[in-house]
mmCIF file of C-alpha atoms in Angstrom:
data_model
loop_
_atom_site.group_PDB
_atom_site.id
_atom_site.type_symbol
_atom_site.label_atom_id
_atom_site.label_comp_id
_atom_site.label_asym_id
_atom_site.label_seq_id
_atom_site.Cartn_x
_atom_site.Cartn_y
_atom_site.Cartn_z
ATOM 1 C CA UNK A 1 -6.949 73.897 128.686
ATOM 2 C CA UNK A 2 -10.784 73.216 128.583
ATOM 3 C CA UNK A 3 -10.415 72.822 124.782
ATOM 4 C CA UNK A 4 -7.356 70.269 125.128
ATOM 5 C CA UNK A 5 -9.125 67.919 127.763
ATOM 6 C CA UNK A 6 -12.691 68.103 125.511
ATOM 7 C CA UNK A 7 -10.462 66.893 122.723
ATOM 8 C CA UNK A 8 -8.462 63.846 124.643
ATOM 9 C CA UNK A 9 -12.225 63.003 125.725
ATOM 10 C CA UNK A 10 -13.257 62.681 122.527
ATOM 11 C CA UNK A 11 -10.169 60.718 121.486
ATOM 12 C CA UNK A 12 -10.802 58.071 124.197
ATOM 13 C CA UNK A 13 -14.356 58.177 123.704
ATOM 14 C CA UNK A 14 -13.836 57.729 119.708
ATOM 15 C CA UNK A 15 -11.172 54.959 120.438
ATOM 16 C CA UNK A 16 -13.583 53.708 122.861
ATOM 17 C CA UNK A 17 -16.469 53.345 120.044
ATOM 18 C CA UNK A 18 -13.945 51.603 117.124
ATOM 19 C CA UNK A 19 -12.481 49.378 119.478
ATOM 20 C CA UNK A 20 -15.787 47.711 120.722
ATOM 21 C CA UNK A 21 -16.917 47.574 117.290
ATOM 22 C CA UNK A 22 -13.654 45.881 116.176
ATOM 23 C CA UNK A 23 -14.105 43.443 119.527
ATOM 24 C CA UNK A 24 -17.548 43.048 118.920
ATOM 25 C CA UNK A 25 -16.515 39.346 117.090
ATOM 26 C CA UNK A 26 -15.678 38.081 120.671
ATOM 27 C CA UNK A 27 -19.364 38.353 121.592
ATOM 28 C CA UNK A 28 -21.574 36.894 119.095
ATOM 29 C CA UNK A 29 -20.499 33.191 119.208
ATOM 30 C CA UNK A 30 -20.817 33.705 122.729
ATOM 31 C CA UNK A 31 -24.528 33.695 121.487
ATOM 32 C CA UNK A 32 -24.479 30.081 119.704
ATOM 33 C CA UNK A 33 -26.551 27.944 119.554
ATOM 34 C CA UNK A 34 -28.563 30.908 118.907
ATOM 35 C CA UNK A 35 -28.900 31.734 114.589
ATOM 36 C CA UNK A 36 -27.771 34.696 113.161
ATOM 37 C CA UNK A 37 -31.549 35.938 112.584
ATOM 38 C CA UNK A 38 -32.836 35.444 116.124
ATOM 39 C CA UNK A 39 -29.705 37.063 117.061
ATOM 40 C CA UNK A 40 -30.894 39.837 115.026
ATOM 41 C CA UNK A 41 -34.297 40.167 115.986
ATOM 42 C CA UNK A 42 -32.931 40.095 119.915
ATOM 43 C CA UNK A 43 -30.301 42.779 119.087
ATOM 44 C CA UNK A 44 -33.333 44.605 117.262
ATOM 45 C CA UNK A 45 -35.986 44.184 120.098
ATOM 46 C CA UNK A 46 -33.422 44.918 123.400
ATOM 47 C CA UNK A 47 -31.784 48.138 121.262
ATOM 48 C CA UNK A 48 -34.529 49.601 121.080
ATOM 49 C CA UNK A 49 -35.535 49.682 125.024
ATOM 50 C CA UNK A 50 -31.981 51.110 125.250
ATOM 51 C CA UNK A 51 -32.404 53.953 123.535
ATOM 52 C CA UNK A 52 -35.561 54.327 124.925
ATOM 53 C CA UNK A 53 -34.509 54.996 128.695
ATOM 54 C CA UNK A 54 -31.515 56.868 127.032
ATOM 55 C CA UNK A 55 -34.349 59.348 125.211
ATOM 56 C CA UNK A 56 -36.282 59.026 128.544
ATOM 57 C CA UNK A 57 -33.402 59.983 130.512
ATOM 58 C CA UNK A 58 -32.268 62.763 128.509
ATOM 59 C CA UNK A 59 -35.815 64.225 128.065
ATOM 60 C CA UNK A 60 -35.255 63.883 124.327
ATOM 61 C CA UNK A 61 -39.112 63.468 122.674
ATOM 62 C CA UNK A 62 -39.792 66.420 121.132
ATOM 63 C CA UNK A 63 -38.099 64.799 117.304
ATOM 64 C CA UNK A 64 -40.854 62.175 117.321
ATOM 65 C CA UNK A 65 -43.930 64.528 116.540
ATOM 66 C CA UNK A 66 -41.692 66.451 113.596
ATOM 67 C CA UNK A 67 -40.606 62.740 112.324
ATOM 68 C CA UNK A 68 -44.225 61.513 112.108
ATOM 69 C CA UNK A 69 -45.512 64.354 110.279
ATOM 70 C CA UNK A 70 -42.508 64.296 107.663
ATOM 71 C CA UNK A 71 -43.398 61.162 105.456
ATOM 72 C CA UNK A 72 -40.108 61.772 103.321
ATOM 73 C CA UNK A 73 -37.926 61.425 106.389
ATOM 74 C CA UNK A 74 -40.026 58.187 107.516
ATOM 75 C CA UNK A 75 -39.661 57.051 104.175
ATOM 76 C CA UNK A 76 -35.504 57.197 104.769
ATOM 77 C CA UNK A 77 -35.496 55.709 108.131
ATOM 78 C CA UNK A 78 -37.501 52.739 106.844
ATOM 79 C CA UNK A 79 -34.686 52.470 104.106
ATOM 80 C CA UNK A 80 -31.954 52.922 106.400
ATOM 81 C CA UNK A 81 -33.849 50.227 108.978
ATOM 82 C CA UNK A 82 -33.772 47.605 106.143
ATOM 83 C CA UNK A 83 -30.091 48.138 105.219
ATOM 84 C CA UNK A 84 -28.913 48.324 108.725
ATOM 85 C CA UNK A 85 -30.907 45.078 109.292
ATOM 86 C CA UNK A 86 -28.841 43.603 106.200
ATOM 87 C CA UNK A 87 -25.811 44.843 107.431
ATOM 88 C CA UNK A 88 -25.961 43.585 110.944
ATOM 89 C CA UNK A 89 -27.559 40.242 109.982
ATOM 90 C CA UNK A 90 -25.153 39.671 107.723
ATOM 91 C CA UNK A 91 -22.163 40.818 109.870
ATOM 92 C CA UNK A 92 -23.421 38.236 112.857
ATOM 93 C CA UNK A 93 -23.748 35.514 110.362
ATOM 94 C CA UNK A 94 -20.311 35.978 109.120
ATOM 95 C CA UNK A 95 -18.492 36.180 112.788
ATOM 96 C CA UNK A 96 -20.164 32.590 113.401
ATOM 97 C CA UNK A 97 -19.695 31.237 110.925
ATOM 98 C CA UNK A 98 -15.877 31.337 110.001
ATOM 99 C CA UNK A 99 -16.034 34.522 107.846
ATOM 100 C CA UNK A 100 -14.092 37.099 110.089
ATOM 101 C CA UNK A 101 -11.368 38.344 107.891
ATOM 102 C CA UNK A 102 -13.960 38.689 104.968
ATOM 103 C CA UNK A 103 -16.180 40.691 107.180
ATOM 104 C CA UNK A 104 -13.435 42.921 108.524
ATOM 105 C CA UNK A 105 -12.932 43.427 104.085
ATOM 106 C CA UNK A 106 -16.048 44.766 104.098
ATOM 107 C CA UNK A 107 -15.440 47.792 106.190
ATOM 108 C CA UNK A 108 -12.279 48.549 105.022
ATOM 109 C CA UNK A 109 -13.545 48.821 101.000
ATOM 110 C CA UNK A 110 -16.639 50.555 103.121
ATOM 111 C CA UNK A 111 -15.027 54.477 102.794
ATOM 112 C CA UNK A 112 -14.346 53.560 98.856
ATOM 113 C CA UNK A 113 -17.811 51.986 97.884
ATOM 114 C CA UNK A 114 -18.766 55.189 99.638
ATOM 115 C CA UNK A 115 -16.853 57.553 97.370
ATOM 116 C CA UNK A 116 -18.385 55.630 94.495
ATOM 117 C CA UNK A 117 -21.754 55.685 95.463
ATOM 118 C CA UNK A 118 -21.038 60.128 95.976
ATOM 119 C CA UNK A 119 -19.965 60.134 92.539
ATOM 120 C CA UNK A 120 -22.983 58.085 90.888
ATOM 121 C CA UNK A 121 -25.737 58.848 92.879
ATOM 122 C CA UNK A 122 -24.806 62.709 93.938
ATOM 123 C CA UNK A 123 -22.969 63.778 91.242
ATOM 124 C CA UNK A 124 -20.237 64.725 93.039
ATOM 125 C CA UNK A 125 -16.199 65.122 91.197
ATOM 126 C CA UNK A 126 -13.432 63.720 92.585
ATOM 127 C CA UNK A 127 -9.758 64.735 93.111
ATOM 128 C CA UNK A 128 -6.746 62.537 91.228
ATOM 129 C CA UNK A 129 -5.818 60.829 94.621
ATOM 130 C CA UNK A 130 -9.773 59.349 95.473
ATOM 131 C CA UNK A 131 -10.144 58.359 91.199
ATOM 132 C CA UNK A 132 -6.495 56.782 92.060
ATOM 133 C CA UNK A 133 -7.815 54.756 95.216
ATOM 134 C CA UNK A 134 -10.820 53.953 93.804
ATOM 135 C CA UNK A 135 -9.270 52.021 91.072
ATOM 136 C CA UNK A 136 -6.787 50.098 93.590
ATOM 137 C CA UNK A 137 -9.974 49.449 95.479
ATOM 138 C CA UNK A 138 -11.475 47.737 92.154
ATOM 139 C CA UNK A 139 -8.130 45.722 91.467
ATOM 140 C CA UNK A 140 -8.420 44.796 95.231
ATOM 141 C CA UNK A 141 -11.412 43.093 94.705
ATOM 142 C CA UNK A 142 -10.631 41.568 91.305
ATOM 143 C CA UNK A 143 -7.689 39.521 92.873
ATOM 144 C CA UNK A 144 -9.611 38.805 96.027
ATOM 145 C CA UNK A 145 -12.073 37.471 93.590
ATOM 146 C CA UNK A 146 -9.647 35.426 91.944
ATOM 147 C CA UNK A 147 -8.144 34.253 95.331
ATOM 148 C CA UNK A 148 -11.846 33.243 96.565
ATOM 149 C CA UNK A 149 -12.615 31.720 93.051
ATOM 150 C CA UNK A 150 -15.827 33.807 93.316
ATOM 151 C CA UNK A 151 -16.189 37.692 94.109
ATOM 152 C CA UNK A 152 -16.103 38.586 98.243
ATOM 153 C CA UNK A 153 -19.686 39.104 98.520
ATOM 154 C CA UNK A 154 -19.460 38.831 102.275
ATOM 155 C CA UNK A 155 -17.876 41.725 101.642
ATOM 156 C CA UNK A 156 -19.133 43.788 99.034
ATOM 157 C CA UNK A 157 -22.794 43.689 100.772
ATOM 158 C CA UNK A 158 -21.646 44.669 104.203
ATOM 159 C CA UNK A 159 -19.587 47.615 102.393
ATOM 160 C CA UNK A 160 -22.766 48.726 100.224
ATOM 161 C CA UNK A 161 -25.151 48.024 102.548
ATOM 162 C CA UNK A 162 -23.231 50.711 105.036
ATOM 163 C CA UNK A 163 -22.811 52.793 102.623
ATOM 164 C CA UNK A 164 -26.569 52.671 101.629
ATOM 165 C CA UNK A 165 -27.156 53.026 105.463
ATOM 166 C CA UNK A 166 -24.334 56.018 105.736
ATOM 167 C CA UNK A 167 -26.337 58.112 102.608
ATOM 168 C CA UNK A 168 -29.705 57.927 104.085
ATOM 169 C CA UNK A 169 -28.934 59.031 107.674
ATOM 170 C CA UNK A 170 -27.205 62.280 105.324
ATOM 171 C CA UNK A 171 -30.259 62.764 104.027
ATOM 172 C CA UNK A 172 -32.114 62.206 107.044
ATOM 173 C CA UNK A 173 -29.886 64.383 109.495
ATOM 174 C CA UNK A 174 -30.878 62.895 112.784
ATOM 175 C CA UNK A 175 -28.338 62.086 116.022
ATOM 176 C CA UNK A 176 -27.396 59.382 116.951
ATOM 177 C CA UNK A 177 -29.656 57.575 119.431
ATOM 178 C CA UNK A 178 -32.896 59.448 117.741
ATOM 179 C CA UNK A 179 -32.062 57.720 114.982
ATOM 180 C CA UNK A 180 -31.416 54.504 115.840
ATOM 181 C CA UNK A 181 -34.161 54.832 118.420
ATOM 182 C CA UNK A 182 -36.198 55.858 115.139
ATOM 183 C CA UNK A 183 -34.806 53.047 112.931
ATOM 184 C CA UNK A 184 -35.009 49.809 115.589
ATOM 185 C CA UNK A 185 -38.831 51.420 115.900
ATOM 186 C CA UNK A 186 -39.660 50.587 112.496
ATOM 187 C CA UNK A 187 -37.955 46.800 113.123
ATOM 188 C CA UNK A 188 -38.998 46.242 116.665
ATOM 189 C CA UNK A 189 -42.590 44.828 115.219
ATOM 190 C CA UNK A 190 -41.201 42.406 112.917
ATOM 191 C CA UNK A 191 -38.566 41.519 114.909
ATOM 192 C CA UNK A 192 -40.682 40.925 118.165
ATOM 193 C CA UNK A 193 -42.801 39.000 115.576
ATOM 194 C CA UNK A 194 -40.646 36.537 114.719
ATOM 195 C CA UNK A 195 -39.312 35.782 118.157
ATOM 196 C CA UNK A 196 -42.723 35.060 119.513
ATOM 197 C CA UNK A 197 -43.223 32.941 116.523
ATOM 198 C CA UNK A 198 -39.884 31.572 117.233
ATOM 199 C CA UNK A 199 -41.068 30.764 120.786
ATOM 200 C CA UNK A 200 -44.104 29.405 119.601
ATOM 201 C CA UNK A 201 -42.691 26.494 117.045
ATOM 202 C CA UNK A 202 -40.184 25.645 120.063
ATOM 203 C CA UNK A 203 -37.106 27.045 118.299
ATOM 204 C CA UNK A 204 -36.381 29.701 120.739
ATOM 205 C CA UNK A 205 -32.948 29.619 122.644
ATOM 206 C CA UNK A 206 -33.802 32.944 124.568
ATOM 207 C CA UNK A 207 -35.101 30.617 127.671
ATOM 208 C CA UNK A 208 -34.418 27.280 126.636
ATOM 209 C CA UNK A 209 -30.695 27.899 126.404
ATOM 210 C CA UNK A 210 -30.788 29.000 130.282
ATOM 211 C CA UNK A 211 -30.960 32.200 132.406
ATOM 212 C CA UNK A 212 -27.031 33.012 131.236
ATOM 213 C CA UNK A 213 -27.722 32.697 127.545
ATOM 214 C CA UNK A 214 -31.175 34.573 128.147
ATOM 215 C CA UNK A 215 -29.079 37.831 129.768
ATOM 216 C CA UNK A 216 -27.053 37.589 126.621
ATOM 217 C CA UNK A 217 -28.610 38.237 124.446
ATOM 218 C CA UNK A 218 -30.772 41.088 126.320
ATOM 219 C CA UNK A 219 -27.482 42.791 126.146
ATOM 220 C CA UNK A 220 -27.304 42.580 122.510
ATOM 221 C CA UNK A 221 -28.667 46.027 123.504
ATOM 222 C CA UNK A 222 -26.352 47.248 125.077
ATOM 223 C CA UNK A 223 -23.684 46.016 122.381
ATOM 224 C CA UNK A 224 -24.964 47.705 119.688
ATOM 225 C CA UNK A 225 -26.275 51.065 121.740
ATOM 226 C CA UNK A 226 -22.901 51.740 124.020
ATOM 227 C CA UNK A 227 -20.148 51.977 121.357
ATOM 228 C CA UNK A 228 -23.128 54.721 119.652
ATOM 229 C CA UNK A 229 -22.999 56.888 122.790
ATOM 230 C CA UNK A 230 -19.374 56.921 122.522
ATOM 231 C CA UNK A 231 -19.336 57.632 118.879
ATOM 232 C CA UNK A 232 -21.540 60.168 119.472
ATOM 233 C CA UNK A 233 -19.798 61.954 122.598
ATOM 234 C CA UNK A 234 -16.440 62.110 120.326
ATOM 235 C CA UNK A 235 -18.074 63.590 116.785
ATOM 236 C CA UNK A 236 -18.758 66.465 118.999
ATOM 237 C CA UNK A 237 -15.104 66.394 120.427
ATOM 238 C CA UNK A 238 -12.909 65.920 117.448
ATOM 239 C CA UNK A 239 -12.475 67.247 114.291
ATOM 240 C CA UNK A 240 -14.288 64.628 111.048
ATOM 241 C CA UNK A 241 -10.113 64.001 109.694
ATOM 242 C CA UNK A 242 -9.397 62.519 113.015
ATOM 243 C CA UNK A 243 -12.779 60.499 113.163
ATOM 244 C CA UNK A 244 -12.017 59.786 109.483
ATOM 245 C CA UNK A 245 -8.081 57.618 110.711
ATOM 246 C CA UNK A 246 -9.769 55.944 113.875
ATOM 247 C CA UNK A 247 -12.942 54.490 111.489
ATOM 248 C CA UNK A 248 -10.145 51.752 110.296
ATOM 249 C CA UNK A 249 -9.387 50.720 114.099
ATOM 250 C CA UNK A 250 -12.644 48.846 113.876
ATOM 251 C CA UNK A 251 -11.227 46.589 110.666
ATOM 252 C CA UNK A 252 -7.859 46.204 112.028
ATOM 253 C CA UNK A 253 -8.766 44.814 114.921
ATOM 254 C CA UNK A 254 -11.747 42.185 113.360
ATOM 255 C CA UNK A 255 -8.870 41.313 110.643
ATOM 256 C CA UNK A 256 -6.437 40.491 113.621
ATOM 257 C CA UNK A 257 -8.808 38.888 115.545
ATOM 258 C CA UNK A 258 -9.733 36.543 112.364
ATOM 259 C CA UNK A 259 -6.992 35.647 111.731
ATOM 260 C CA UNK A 260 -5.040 35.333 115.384
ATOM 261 C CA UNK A 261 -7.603 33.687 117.340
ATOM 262 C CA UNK A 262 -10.193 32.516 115.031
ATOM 263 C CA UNK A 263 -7.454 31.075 112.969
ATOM 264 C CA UNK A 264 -8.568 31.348 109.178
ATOM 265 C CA UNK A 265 -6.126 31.018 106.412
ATOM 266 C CA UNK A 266 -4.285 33.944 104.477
ATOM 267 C CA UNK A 267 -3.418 32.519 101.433
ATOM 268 C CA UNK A 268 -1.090 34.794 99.736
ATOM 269 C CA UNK A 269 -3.669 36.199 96.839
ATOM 270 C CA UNK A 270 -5.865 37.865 99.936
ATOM 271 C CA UNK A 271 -2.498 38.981 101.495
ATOM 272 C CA UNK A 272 -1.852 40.487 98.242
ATOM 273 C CA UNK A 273 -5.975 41.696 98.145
ATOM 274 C CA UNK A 274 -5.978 43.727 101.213
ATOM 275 C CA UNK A 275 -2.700 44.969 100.709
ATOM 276 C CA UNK A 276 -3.953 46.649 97.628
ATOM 277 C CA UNK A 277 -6.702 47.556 99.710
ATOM 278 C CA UNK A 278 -4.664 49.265 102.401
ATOM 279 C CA UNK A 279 -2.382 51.519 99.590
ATOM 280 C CA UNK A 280 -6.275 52.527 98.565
ATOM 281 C CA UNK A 281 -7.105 53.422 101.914
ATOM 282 C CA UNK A 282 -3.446 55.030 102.193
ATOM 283 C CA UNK A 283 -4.289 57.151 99.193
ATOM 284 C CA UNK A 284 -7.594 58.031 100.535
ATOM 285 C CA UNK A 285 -6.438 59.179 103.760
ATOM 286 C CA UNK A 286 -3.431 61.276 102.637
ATOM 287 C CA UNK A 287 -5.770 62.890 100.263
ATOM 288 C CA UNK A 288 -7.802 63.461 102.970
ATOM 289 C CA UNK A 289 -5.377 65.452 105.432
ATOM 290 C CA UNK A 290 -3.475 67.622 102.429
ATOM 291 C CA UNK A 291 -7.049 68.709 101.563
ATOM 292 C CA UNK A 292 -7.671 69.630 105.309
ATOM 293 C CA UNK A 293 -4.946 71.201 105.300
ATOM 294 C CA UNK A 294 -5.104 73.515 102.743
ATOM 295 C CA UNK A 295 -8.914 73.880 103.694
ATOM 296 C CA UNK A 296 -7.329 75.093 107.023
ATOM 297 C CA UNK A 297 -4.561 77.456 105.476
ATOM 298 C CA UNK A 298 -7.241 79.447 103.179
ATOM 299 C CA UNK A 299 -9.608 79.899 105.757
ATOM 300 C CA UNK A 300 -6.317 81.718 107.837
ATOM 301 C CA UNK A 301 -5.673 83.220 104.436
ATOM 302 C CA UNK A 302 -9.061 84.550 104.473
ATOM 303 C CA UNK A 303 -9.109 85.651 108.101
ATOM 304 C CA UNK A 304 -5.927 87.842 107.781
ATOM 305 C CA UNK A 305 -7.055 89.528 104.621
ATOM 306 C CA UNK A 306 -10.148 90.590 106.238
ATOM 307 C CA UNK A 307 -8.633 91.974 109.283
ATOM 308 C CA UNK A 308 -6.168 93.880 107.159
ATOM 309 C CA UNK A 309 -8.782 95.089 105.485
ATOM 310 C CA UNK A 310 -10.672 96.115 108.235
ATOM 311 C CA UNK A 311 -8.116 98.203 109.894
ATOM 312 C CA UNK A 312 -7.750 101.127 106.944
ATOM 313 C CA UNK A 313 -11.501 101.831 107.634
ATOM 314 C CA UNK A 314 -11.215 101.211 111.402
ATOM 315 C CA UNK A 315 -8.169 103.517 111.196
ATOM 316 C CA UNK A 316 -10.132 106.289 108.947
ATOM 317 C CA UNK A 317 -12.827 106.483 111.581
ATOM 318 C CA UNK A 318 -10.852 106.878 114.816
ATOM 319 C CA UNK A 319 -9.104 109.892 113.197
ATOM 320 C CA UNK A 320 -12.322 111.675 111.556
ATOM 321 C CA UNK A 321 -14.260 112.045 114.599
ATOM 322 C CA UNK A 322 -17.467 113.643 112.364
ATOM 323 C CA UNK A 323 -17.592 110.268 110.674
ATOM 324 C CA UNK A 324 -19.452 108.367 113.558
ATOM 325 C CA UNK A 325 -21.300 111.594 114.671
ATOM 326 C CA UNK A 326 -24.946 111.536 113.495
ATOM 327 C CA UNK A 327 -26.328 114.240 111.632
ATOM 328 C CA UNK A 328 -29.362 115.676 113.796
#
């Protein structure tokens, strides 16, 4: 019973994470007149003292001394701070700026450029299904290119600069809020930099725009470190396959929003775009549960055999009572 309600807990809480990062559109022009790099710098800056009283609370320190003295690591997190940066910046820039469906594009090719990136960077082989959705993902973004007259770079960077982000927290192998408490470290100087320069040429909204607009975006801080803690709380709950079909909750709902209530047009050569997207991700996903699957079975497989085996010998002993009598 304890395993079944850890498991709906980390269903809600997984839910919980996807759904206010496919809301999180709702918030940032909230933000305006504010520009997508102060927004940044704020979201950088107030993160950062999030995660702090989370470490603080938690008692959670003892990473920091092991980080500083691993310069390879450091090396990562600064790479993974400068993509994330991208990423975000980008993302915010996007949401105000009429860009919402295009965005949402960018994390649904995200799990494909992903794949890609595995096979050219890693060396790692693929099965028929992923080399099959990897290719509708390409054809996706030829005729989205052709629909845009120009190639969905909104897009592609968001998708490639997660996925850049994604392969060095692998290779740094961190949790959750030490990492991002590591990674909004490395920005918090430049970032704190350029809003007191900000403040300083008179082009700061953070008190000119009023107390309101002020507690806003302080809670870019919240924003970005909430929906982590909930991530976080369901990777421990749920198996990766299930993690792997509520990831796309987060597009879904930025494509619906962009196009239900921010109102940008559909013409019918991006309907036909991310519908070749969606078989890709279709592909992908199916793939991904057979090979689960069968993962699952074998390992049974395995299990059975060795108990079978193990009950001969187990057998042999009970009846030869000399057998587990030492020799003195």
């Amino acid at each position: 019973m304890k395993g079944k309600n850890e498991q709906r807990a980390g269903l809600l809480y997984g839910i919980g994470a996807y759904g206010m990062w496919g809301l999180v559109p709702l918030f940032w022009p909230l933000l305006e007149p504010s520009g997508a790099v102060e927004i940044l710098a704020h979201r950088m800056v107030w993160s950062l003292g999030v995660v702090g009283i989370a470490l603080l609370v938690l008692r959670r320190w003892a990473w920091i001394g092991e980080l500083l003295r691993q310069p390879r690591r450091l090396g990562l997190i600064a790479i993974a701070a400068a993509v994330i940066s991208v990423n975000w910046g980008l993302y915010i820039w996007s949401v105000n700026n009429g860009h919402v469906v295009e965005a949402s594009l960018g994390y649904f090719i995200n799990p494909l450029v992903t794949i890609a990136m595995g096979v050219l960077l890693l060396g790692e082989r693929l099965r028929p299904a992923q080399w099959a959705a990897v290719a509708t993902g390409f054809a996706a973004v030829l005729v989205l290119a052709i629909g845009y007259g120009q190639p969905p770079w909104i897009s592609l960077v968001l998708a490639f600069s997660f996925a850049t982000y994604g392969l060095a927290k692998k290779k740094v192998d961190m949790g959750g809020l030490e990492s991002l408490a590591a990674e909004t470290a490395v920005l918090f100087v430049p970032a704190l930099g350029f809003l007191l320069w900000l403040g300083a040429s008179g082009d700061a909204t953070f008190l000119s725009g009023g107390a309101g607009h002020g507690a806003l975006l302080a809670a870019t801080g919240l924003v970005t470190a909430i929906p982590l803690v909930c991530f976080g709380a369901a990777a421990i709950r749920v198996p990766l396959s299930v993690l792997g079909l509520l990831q796309y909750l987060a597009p879904v709902f930025q494509f619906a929003l962009g196009i239900l209530y921010f109102h940008e047009a559909m013409p019918p050569e991006r309907w036909a775009g991310f519908a070749l997207v969606w078989v890709a991700l279709i592909l992908l996903t199916w793939d991904a549960l057979r090979t689960a699957r069968r993962t699952r079975a074998e390992a049974l497989r395995l299990a059975v055999r060795a108990a079978e085996a193990a009950a001969p010998a187990a057998t042999a002993s009970a009846s030869d009572p000399d057998a587990s009598t030492p020799v003195k």
